[in-house]
């Protein structure tokens, strides 16, 4: 009914207002993370370089998602959507790699010269 | 029963309550962001495969990129996320429209700075040095054909990201105009919140692009 | 001014003001925000695309009556099957039920005034039309000859046809799907009437919800894939070119990550329709409501982890092939659950054989055949022989045409009185359902045999010993074509001359049957409060079956 338009439902939750201090702390943490990622790349950790970089990126993402995007105060449905999207991305990467990385073909780029592109029809 | 309601600004009549509309809008934007995760995800999948298969070439290609510009741009975007969050908070707490607009303009300025740094110090330089496949590519020297594959990914991924930034700037422009026209209040600021979600998402994509493109194989 | 004709059951006549006559003029249609009008806009566009795809199919079957090909050069034949596939998959089957019946029925069935985002809904239609325009331009300008699957390196390096135009059309139409799916998910979550809990929803809504999940998670990947293909073709730089270290199979992985779930986009809504038709026309509660509801979700989820079964013979790693084969067997289970439950619903129901029921029964039989033949293809050993043959063609046509299209027609017939306010002539409807069933089987059953005997698909010529089966198939196709034209005629005829239907000609349960036909623009005068389960038909009384030992009470 239109007359309820100005009222709120019985289970209405006032949107959470995050304190400025929280935002600033998250901001500082993100800047520190960026500096850390850059600094670590100048240190030889072998394979752990990649893992460290990705781990820091994931932490930064979590900070942005939880605080800037207010997911810390959001409903379960919102969290399911985010988790589902990343899970599905994970499916795509994992199962694709289950083929691409298990063929064990000899990767010889054959001199990396371009094939002859004979297709002329642009549109 | 006479309706004695006052229609809040922006209320859409397919909904029964303002709360329902707000929740629907949020849900819609989160679903859209999920689609964007899968959209960028296609390229991240391809990237994962080729980086695994051609790691030396990817390392060599990554070393063609200048870390300080990538890091600076990361910092710029993080600042813009902060200013965006503060713009929304200003609307939530009933600050003047001047305050909201200032934060929004600051966000736009930072976004524009991101693009400017990209264009002037990265892509223009790549153009001059013949590192843009299909546009200006000089073979030889450090520009081995394997680097070309990496540079394809670099331009495809950062290009798509930049396109999303530009769209974001457009959205922010609209928000500035809406704020100037007194459309927002502590009772109604959903477009700001929803656009903020989009803006933060674009920031998150860059948070991953930076290490994955600029820091492959380390700089030691 | 209302007309004074009584409807079929002597109930009140057609309402004076409904969504069709609430406003006139082309602008009121092209700028409408009413989900019902948008559903009809889609209906028109999709019918047009079906005709285009159907013409391509007709030409193909005419060509194949002779072993050396009756009509075309092989290059032209390649364009025919590519056009048929592209148009039918991306521009007919994917949007068909969701965009027409989904748009029309979802708000009505959940007790809402419209979808969550009506403007986005209209925008989706315009985006779809734009995609169709690019695809039709590409077709008219000469078409593509890559097959609907666009595999590189042929499509990226060598094809001299309008790949970019058609790929752009697909890219754009994909966004239409994404926005539709988004709209449906938010609508179903947020706009159900009071008392309409998730487990009181009609199963058509569950099916559309599951379909929308696939829209939202899968379609972005095809978008980025054709985007990358287009870049490779235009800029001559690429990531699928083996000569520069790329992998054409990566394209196939990304392509099929969407395109396999896409086939479930095409069938799930049809399954939802069948649940509605079976319950209404056997006047019986669905058997195993929660099983059917969860099977829709299971299909949507499992559909995303089976795509490699399209790539068993492409050089994919054997390890991956094993994984995908096992998972592909899994996906058959929820589909089977649905078939069992529909059958159990029919058992001891009060079945009436009007056209929608005929389509539903046809669906159950033909979809089962199509689904079972999928198991031969999921099995690695048999797929090696059957892949790339007409067995595959028959398999997916049994599901897409024998399943999805029949469900689409059944749904159109079932909700036609609600959409138009009129009833169609039932005799003609039953006749055309029969013609379609016969024509369909004559067209596609021989193709199973052809595939088993080894005739490859996408070939313009074939060995002479296959001619009899090919001619049978082509004869069937002509009958099938007639079967599709007849409903077009009588449905349009009925809009003007059909008897007024009244609010509930089927005496069916469901919120959409409680409002006038055609409905008013705002759907419900007052948003209903739902107190009963879906399909709450009265149980069959014991006295109807005096001799039965234990009467089934549901």
PDB file of N, CA and C in Angstrom, chain C residues 250-319:
ATOM      1  N   UNK C 250      42.052 -22.933 -24.728  1.00  0.00           N
ATOM      2  CA  UNK C 250      41.643 -22.003 -23.672  1.00  0.00           C
ATOM      3  C   UNK C 250      40.353 -21.307 -24.063  1.00  0.00           C
ATOM      4  N   UNK C 251      40.237 -20.952 -25.357  1.00  0.00           N
ATOM      5  CA  UNK C 251      38.984 -20.377 -25.828  1.00  0.00           C
ATOM      6  C   UNK C 251      37.841 -21.339 -25.558  1.00  0.00           C
ATOM      7  N   UNK C 252      38.075 -22.615 -25.864  1.00  0.00           N
ATOM      8  CA  UNK C 252      37.009 -23.593 -25.689  1.00  0.00           C
ATOM      9  C   UNK C 252      36.611 -23.705 -24.219  1.00  0.00           C
ATOM     10  N   UNK C 253      37.582 -23.664 -23.332  1.00  0.00           N
ATOM     11  CA  UNK C 253      37.251 -23.710 -21.899  1.00  0.00           C
ATOM     12  C   UNK C 253      36.385 -22.529 -21.503  1.00  0.00           C
ATOM     13  N   UNK C 254      36.815 -21.321 -21.904  1.00  0.00           N
ATOM     14  CA  UNK C 254      36.057 -20.129 -21.542  1.00  0.00           C
ATOM     15  C   UNK C 254      34.695 -20.135 -22.218  1.00  0.00           C
ATOM     16  N   UNK C 255      34.651 -20.568 -23.493  1.00  0.00           N
ATOM     17  CA  UNK C 255      33.394 -20.599 -24.223  1.00  0.00           C
ATOM     18  C   UNK C 255      32.409 -21.544 -23.560  1.00  0.00           C
ATOM     19  N   UNK C 256      32.867 -22.756 -23.281  1.00  0.00           N
ATOM     20  CA  UNK C 256      31.945 -23.752 -22.746  1.00  0.00           C
ATOM     21  C   UNK C 256      31.627 -23.537 -21.273  1.00  0.00           C
ATOM     22  N   UNK C 257      32.457 -22.765 -20.559  1.00  0.00           N
ATOM     23  CA  UNK C 257      32.110 -22.434 -19.171  1.00  0.00           C
ATOM     24  C   UNK C 257      30.749 -21.747 -19.131  1.00  0.00           C
ATOM     25  N   UNK C 258      30.463 -20.936 -20.152  1.00  0.00           N
ATOM     26  CA  UNK C 258      29.127 -20.358 -20.258  1.00  0.00           C
ATOM     27  C   UNK C 258      28.185 -21.292 -21.004  1.00  0.00           C
ATOM     28  N   UNK C 259      28.651 -21.799 -22.155  1.00  0.00           N
ATOM     29  CA  UNK C 259      27.709 -22.416 -23.070  1.00  0.00           C
ATOM     30  C   UNK C 259      27.141 -23.716 -22.563  1.00  0.00           C
ATOM     31  N   UNK C 260      27.824 -24.397 -21.660  1.00  0.00           N
ATOM     32  CA  UNK C 260      27.145 -25.540 -21.100  1.00  0.00           C
ATOM     33  C   UNK C 260      26.037 -25.110 -20.137  1.00  0.00           C
ATOM     34  N   UNK C 261      26.345 -24.279 -19.112  1.00  0.00           N
ATOM     35  CA  UNK C 261      25.219 -23.768 -18.322  1.00  0.00           C
ATOM     36  C   UNK C 261      24.139 -23.121 -19.183  1.00  0.00           C
ATOM     37  N   UNK C 262      24.536 -22.567 -20.329  1.00  0.00           N
ATOM     38  CA  UNK C 262      23.526 -21.952 -21.201  1.00  0.00           C
ATOM     39  C   UNK C 262      22.481 -22.964 -21.639  1.00  0.00           C
ATOM     40  N   UNK C 263      22.877 -24.208 -21.857  1.00  0.00           N
ATOM     41  CA  UNK C 263      21.863 -25.160 -22.279  1.00  0.00           C
ATOM     42  C   UNK C 263      20.896 -25.418 -21.133  1.00  0.00           C
ATOM     43  N   UNK C 264      21.345 -25.236 -19.914  1.00  0.00           N
ATOM     44  CA  UNK C 264      20.411 -25.361 -18.795  1.00  0.00           C
ATOM     45  C   UNK C 264      19.565 -24.106 -18.647  1.00  0.00           C
ATOM     46  N   UNK C 265      20.109 -22.956 -19.087  1.00  0.00           N
ATOM     47  CA  UNK C 265      19.261 -21.765 -19.188  1.00  0.00           C
ATOM     48  C   UNK C 265      18.107 -22.062 -20.121  1.00  0.00           C
ATOM     49  N   UNK C 266      18.411 -22.846 -21.169  1.00  0.00           N
ATOM     50  CA  UNK C 266      17.393 -23.089 -22.178  1.00  0.00           C
ATOM     51  C   UNK C 266      16.350 -24.102 -21.718  1.00  0.00           C
ATOM     52  N   UNK C 267      16.708 -25.028 -20.831  1.00  0.00           N
ATOM     53  CA  UNK C 267      15.758 -26.077 -20.473  1.00  0.00           C
ATOM     54  C   UNK C 267      15.089 -25.869 -19.115  1.00  0.00           C
ATOM     55  N   UNK C 268      15.797 -25.223 -18.170  1.00  0.00           N
ATOM     56  CA  UNK C 268      15.215 -25.075 -16.826  1.00  0.00           C
ATOM     57  C   UNK C 268      13.876 -24.346 -16.816  1.00  0.00           C
ATOM     58  N   UNK C 269      13.759 -23.197 -17.521  1.00  0.00           N
ATOM     59  CA  UNK C 269      12.453 -22.543 -17.505  1.00  0.00           C
ATOM     60  C   UNK C 269      11.370 -23.446 -18.079  1.00  0.00           C
ATOM     61  N   UNK C 270      11.745 -24.230 -19.107  1.00  0.00           N
ATOM     62  CA  UNK C 270      10.776 -25.164 -19.674  1.00  0.00           C
ATOM     63  C   UNK C 270      10.324 -26.176 -18.642  1.00  0.00           C
ATOM     64  N   UNK C 271      11.260 -26.643 -17.839  1.00  0.00           N
ATOM     65  CA  UNK C 271      10.873 -27.583 -16.786  1.00  0.00           C
ATOM     66  C   UNK C 271       9.925 -26.909 -15.792  1.00  0.00           C
ATOM     67  N   UNK C 272      10.179 -25.638 -15.520  1.00  0.00           N
ATOM     68  CA  UNK C 272       9.282 -24.908 -14.624  1.00  0.00           C
ATOM     69  C   UNK C 272       7.878 -24.822 -15.204  1.00  0.00           C
ATOM     70  N   UNK C 273       7.808 -24.562 -16.502  1.00  0.00           N
ATOM     71  CA  UNK C 273       6.497 -24.501 -17.159  1.00  0.00           C
ATOM     72  C   UNK C 273       5.787 -25.839 -17.028  1.00  0.00           C
ATOM     73  N   UNK C 274       6.529 -26.916 -17.264  1.00  0.00           N
ATOM     74  CA  UNK C 274       5.908 -28.233 -17.211  1.00  0.00           C
ATOM     75  C   UNK C 274       5.315 -28.504 -15.826  1.00  0.00           C
ATOM     76  N   UNK C 275       6.022 -28.084 -14.774  1.00  0.00           N
ATOM     77  CA  UNK C 275       5.455 -28.262 -13.429  1.00  0.00           C
ATOM     78  C   UNK C 275       4.105 -27.574 -13.315  1.00  0.00           C
ATOM     79  N   UNK C 276       3.992 -26.389 -13.922  1.00  0.00           N
ATOM     80  CA  UNK C 276       2.715 -25.680 -13.864  1.00  0.00           C
ATOM     81  C   UNK C 276       1.637 -26.392 -14.676  1.00  0.00           C
ATOM     82  N   UNK C 277       2.010 -26.836 -15.885  1.00  0.00           N
ATOM     83  CA  UNK C 277       1.024 -27.465 -16.748  1.00  0.00           C
ATOM     84  C   UNK C 277       0.525 -28.782 -16.164  1.00  0.00           C
ATOM     85  N   UNK C 278       1.446 -29.581 -15.662  1.00  0.00           N
ATOM     86  CA  UNK C 278       1.084 -30.896 -15.138  1.00  0.00           C
ATOM     87  C   UNK C 278       0.136 -30.743 -13.951  1.00  0.00           C
ATOM     88  N   UNK C 279       0.458 -29.839 -13.046  1.00  0.00           N
ATOM     89  CA  UNK C 279      -0.383 -29.711 -11.859  1.00  0.00           C
ATOM     90  C   UNK C 279      -1.749 -29.158 -12.222  1.00  0.00           C
ATOM     91  N   UNK C 280      -1.774 -28.125 -13.062  1.00  0.00           N
ATOM     92  CA  UNK C 280      -3.067 -27.514 -13.371  1.00  0.00           C
ATOM     93  C   UNK C 280      -3.955 -28.479 -14.137  1.00  0.00           C
ATOM     94  N   UNK C 281      -3.376 -29.182 -15.116  1.00  0.00           N
ATOM     95  CA  UNK C 281      -4.211 -29.990 -15.991  1.00  0.00           C
ATOM     96  C   UNK C 281      -4.362 -31.418 -15.523  1.00  0.00           C
ATOM     97  N   UNK C 282      -3.807 -31.777 -14.384  1.00  0.00           N
ATOM     98  CA  UNK C 282      -4.229 -33.013 -13.739  1.00  0.00           C
ATOM     99  C   UNK C 282      -4.832 -32.691 -12.380  1.00  0.00           C
ATOM    100  N   UNK C 283      -5.016 -31.403 -12.130  1.00  0.00           N
ATOM    101  CA  UNK C 283      -5.686 -30.918 -10.929  1.00  0.00           C
ATOM    102  C   UNK C 283      -5.137 -31.601  -9.675  1.00  0.00           C
ATOM    103  N   UNK C 284      -3.816 -31.581  -9.566  1.00  0.00           N
ATOM    104  CA  UNK C 284      -3.223 -32.329  -8.459  1.00  0.00           C
ATOM    105  C   UNK C 284      -1.979 -31.612  -7.978  1.00  0.00           C
ATOM    106  N   UNK C 285      -1.775 -31.691  -6.679  1.00  0.00           N
ATOM    107  CA  UNK C 285      -0.580 -31.106  -6.088  1.00  0.00           C
ATOM    108  C   UNK C 285       0.639 -31.813  -6.644  1.00  0.00           C
ATOM    109  N   UNK C 286       1.715 -31.042  -6.832  1.00  0.00           N
ATOM    110  CA  UNK C 286       2.934 -31.654  -7.340  1.00  0.00           C
ATOM    111  C   UNK C 286       3.444 -32.679  -6.336  1.00  0.00           C
ATOM    112  N   UNK C 287       3.963 -33.792  -6.858  1.00  0.00           N
ATOM    113  CA  UNK C 287       4.543 -34.804  -5.990  1.00  0.00           C
ATOM    114  C   UNK C 287       5.963 -34.375  -5.644  1.00  0.00           C
ATOM    115  N   UNK C 288       6.241 -34.199  -4.356  1.00  0.00           N
ATOM    116  CA  UNK C 288       7.611 -33.900  -3.962  1.00  0.00           C
ATOM    117  C   UNK C 288       8.026 -32.487  -4.293  1.00  0.00           C
ATOM    118  N   UNK C 289       7.289 -31.502  -3.792  1.00  0.00           N
ATOM    119  CA  UNK C 289       7.550 -30.096  -4.110  1.00  0.00           C
ATOM    120  C   UNK C 289       8.991 -29.715  -3.831  1.00  0.00           C
ATOM    121  N   UNK C 290       9.484 -30.023  -2.641  1.00  0.00           N
ATOM    122  CA  UNK C 290      10.828 -29.538  -2.325  1.00  0.00           C
ATOM    123  C   UNK C 290      11.884 -30.248  -3.163  1.00  0.00           C
ATOM    124  N   UNK C 291      11.621 -31.505  -3.547  1.00  0.00           N
ATOM    125  CA  UNK C 291      12.578 -32.187  -4.423  1.00  0.00           C
ATOM    126  C   UNK C 291      12.662 -31.489  -5.764  1.00  0.00           C
ATOM    127  N   UNK C 292      11.502 -31.108  -6.290  1.00  0.00           N
ATOM    128  CA  UNK C 292      11.516 -30.436  -7.594  1.00  0.00           C
ATOM    129  C   UNK C 292      12.185 -29.071  -7.461  1.00  0.00           C
ATOM    130  N   UNK C 293      11.872 -28.346  -6.373  1.00  0.00           N
ATOM    131  CA  UNK C 293      12.467 -27.029  -6.188  1.00  0.00           C
ATOM    132  C   UNK C 293      13.990 -27.132  -6.089  1.00  0.00           C
ATOM    133  N   UNK C 294      14.470 -28.029  -5.240  1.00  0.00           N
ATOM    134  CA  UNK C 294      15.919 -28.149  -5.064  1.00  0.00           C
ATOM    135  C   UNK C 294      16.598 -28.739  -6.286  1.00  0.00           C
ATOM    136  N   UNK C 295      15.862 -29.552  -7.057  1.00  0.00           N
ATOM    137  CA  UNK C 295      16.498 -30.087  -8.266  1.00  0.00           C
ATOM    138  C   UNK C 295      16.793 -28.961  -9.241  1.00  0.00           C
ATOM    139  N   UNK C 296      15.950 -27.929  -9.280  1.00  0.00           N
ATOM    140  CA  UNK C 296      16.245 -26.788 -10.152  1.00  0.00           C
ATOM    141  C   UNK C 296      17.547 -26.131  -9.722  1.00  0.00           C
ATOM    142  N   UNK C 297      17.707 -25.912  -8.418  1.00  0.00           N
ATOM    143  CA  UNK C 297      18.944 -25.297  -7.938  1.00  0.00           C
ATOM    144  C   UNK C 297      20.143 -26.206  -8.194  1.00  0.00           C
ATOM    145  N   UNK C 298      19.956 -27.514  -7.981  1.00  0.00           N
ATOM    146  CA  UNK C 298      21.071 -28.448  -8.210  1.00  0.00           C
ATOM    147  C   UNK C 298      21.512 -28.417  -9.656  1.00  0.00           C
ATOM    148  N   UNK C 299      20.543 -28.406 -10.559  1.00  0.00           N
ATOM    149  CA  UNK C 299      20.904 -28.357 -11.973  1.00  0.00           C
ATOM    150  C   UNK C 299      21.715 -27.108 -12.249  1.00  0.00           C
ATOM    151  N   UNK C 300      21.278 -25.979 -11.700  1.00  0.00           N
ATOM    152  CA  UNK C 300      21.997 -24.734 -11.948  1.00  0.00           C
ATOM    153  C   UNK C 300      23.425 -24.818 -11.435  1.00  0.00           C
ATOM    154  N   UNK C 301      23.611 -25.399 -10.254  1.00  0.00           N
ATOM    155  CA  UNK C 301      24.950 -25.454  -9.672  1.00  0.00           C
ATOM    156  C   UNK C 301      25.831 -26.450 -10.413  1.00  0.00           C
ATOM    157  N   UNK C 302      25.325 -27.679 -10.605  1.00  0.00           N
ATOM    158  CA  UNK C 302      26.162 -28.721 -11.219  1.00  0.00           C
ATOM    159  C   UNK C 302      26.469 -28.374 -12.670  1.00  0.00           C
ATOM    160  N   UNK C 303      25.575 -27.615 -13.309  1.00  0.00           N
ATOM    161  CA  UNK C 303      25.806 -27.306 -14.722  1.00  0.00           C
ATOM    162  C   UNK C 303      27.129 -26.582 -14.937  1.00  0.00           C
ATOM    163  N   UNK C 304      27.644 -25.949 -13.899  1.00  0.00           N
ATOM    164  CA  UNK C 304      28.873 -25.177 -14.064  1.00  0.00           C
ATOM    165  C   UNK C 304      30.133 -26.019 -13.967  1.00  0.00           C
ATOM    166  N   UNK C 305      30.041 -27.279 -13.631  1.00  0.00           N
ATOM    167  CA  UNK C 305      31.257 -28.054 -13.439  1.00  0.00           C
ATOM    168  C   UNK C 305      31.359 -29.226 -14.410  1.00  0.00           C
ATOM    169  N   UNK C 306      30.633 -29.139 -15.518  1.00  0.00           N
ATOM    170  CA  UNK C 306      30.642 -30.262 -16.453  1.00  0.00           C
ATOM    171  C   UNK C 306      31.087 -29.877 -17.849  1.00  0.00           C
ATOM    172  N   UNK C 307      31.519 -28.630 -18.059  1.00  0.00           N
ATOM    173  CA  UNK C 307      31.661 -28.149 -19.437  1.00  0.00           C
ATOM    174  C   UNK C 307      32.685 -28.916 -20.267  1.00  0.00           C
ATOM    175  N   UNK C 308      33.613 -29.559 -19.621  1.00  0.00           N
ATOM    176  CA  UNK C 308      34.672 -30.232 -20.376  1.00  0.00           C
ATOM    177  C   UNK C 308      34.167 -31.398 -21.203  1.00  0.00           C
ATOM    178  N   UNK C 309      32.908 -31.812 -20.987  1.00  0.00           N
ATOM    179  CA  UNK C 309      32.434 -32.941 -21.781  1.00  0.00           C
ATOM    180  C   UNK C 309      32.216 -32.536 -23.239  1.00  0.00           C
ATOM    181  N   UNK C 310      32.313 -31.253 -23.545  1.00  0.00           N
ATOM    182  CA  UNK C 310      32.281 -30.831 -24.939  1.00  0.00           C
ATOM    183  C   UNK C 310      33.659 -30.930 -25.558  1.00  0.00           C
ATOM    184  N   UNK C 311      34.660 -31.251 -24.749  1.00  0.00           N
ATOM    185  CA  UNK C 311      36.042 -31.170 -25.204  1.00  0.00           C
ATOM    186  C   UNK C 311      36.783 -32.487 -25.044  1.00  0.00           C
ATOM    187  N   UNK C 312      36.040 -33.582 -24.919  1.00  0.00           N
ATOM    188  CA  UNK C 312      36.709 -34.864 -24.705  1.00  0.00           C
ATOM    189  C   UNK C 312      37.687 -35.201 -25.820  1.00  0.00           C
ATOM    190  N   UNK C 313      37.359 -34.856 -27.076  1.00  0.00           N
ATOM    191  CA  UNK C 313      38.185 -35.280 -28.195  1.00  0.00           C
ATOM    192  C   UNK C 313      39.010 -34.136 -28.757  1.00  0.00           C
ATOM    193  N   UNK C 314      39.176 -33.069 -27.982  1.00  0.00           N
ATOM    194  CA  UNK C 314      39.903 -31.926 -28.535  1.00  0.00           C
ATOM    195  C   UNK C 314      41.368 -31.907 -28.167  1.00  0.00           C
ATOM    196  N   UNK C 315      41.789 -32.881 -27.378  1.00  0.00           N
ATOM    197  CA  UNK C 315      43.171 -32.818 -26.922  1.00  0.00           C
ATOM    198  C   UNK C 315      43.276 -32.387 -25.475  1.00  0.00           C
ATOM    199  N   UNK C 316      42.128 -32.294 -24.845  1.00  0.00           N
ATOM    200  CA  UNK C 316      42.080 -31.994 -23.414  1.00  0.00           C
ATOM    201  C   UNK C 316      42.809 -33.101 -22.652  1.00  0.00           C
ATOM    202  N   UNK C 317      43.369 -32.766 -21.504  1.00  0.00           N
ATOM    203  CA  UNK C 317      44.067 -33.763 -20.707  1.00  0.00           C
ATOM    204  C   UNK C 317      43.109 -34.867 -20.293  1.00  0.00           C
ATOM    205  N   UNK C 318      43.600 -36.096 -20.279  1.00  0.00           N
ATOM    206  CA  UNK C 318      42.749 -37.233 -19.926  1.00  0.00           C
ATOM    207  C   UNK C 318      42.237 -37.099 -18.495  1.00  0.00           C
ATOM    208  N   UNK C 319      43.103 -36.579 -17.633  1.00  0.00           N
ATOM    209  CA  UNK C 319      42.699 -36.376 -16.235  1.00  0.00           C
ATOM    210  C   UNK C 319      41.468 -35.488 -16.156  1.00  0.00           C
TER     211      UNK C 319
END
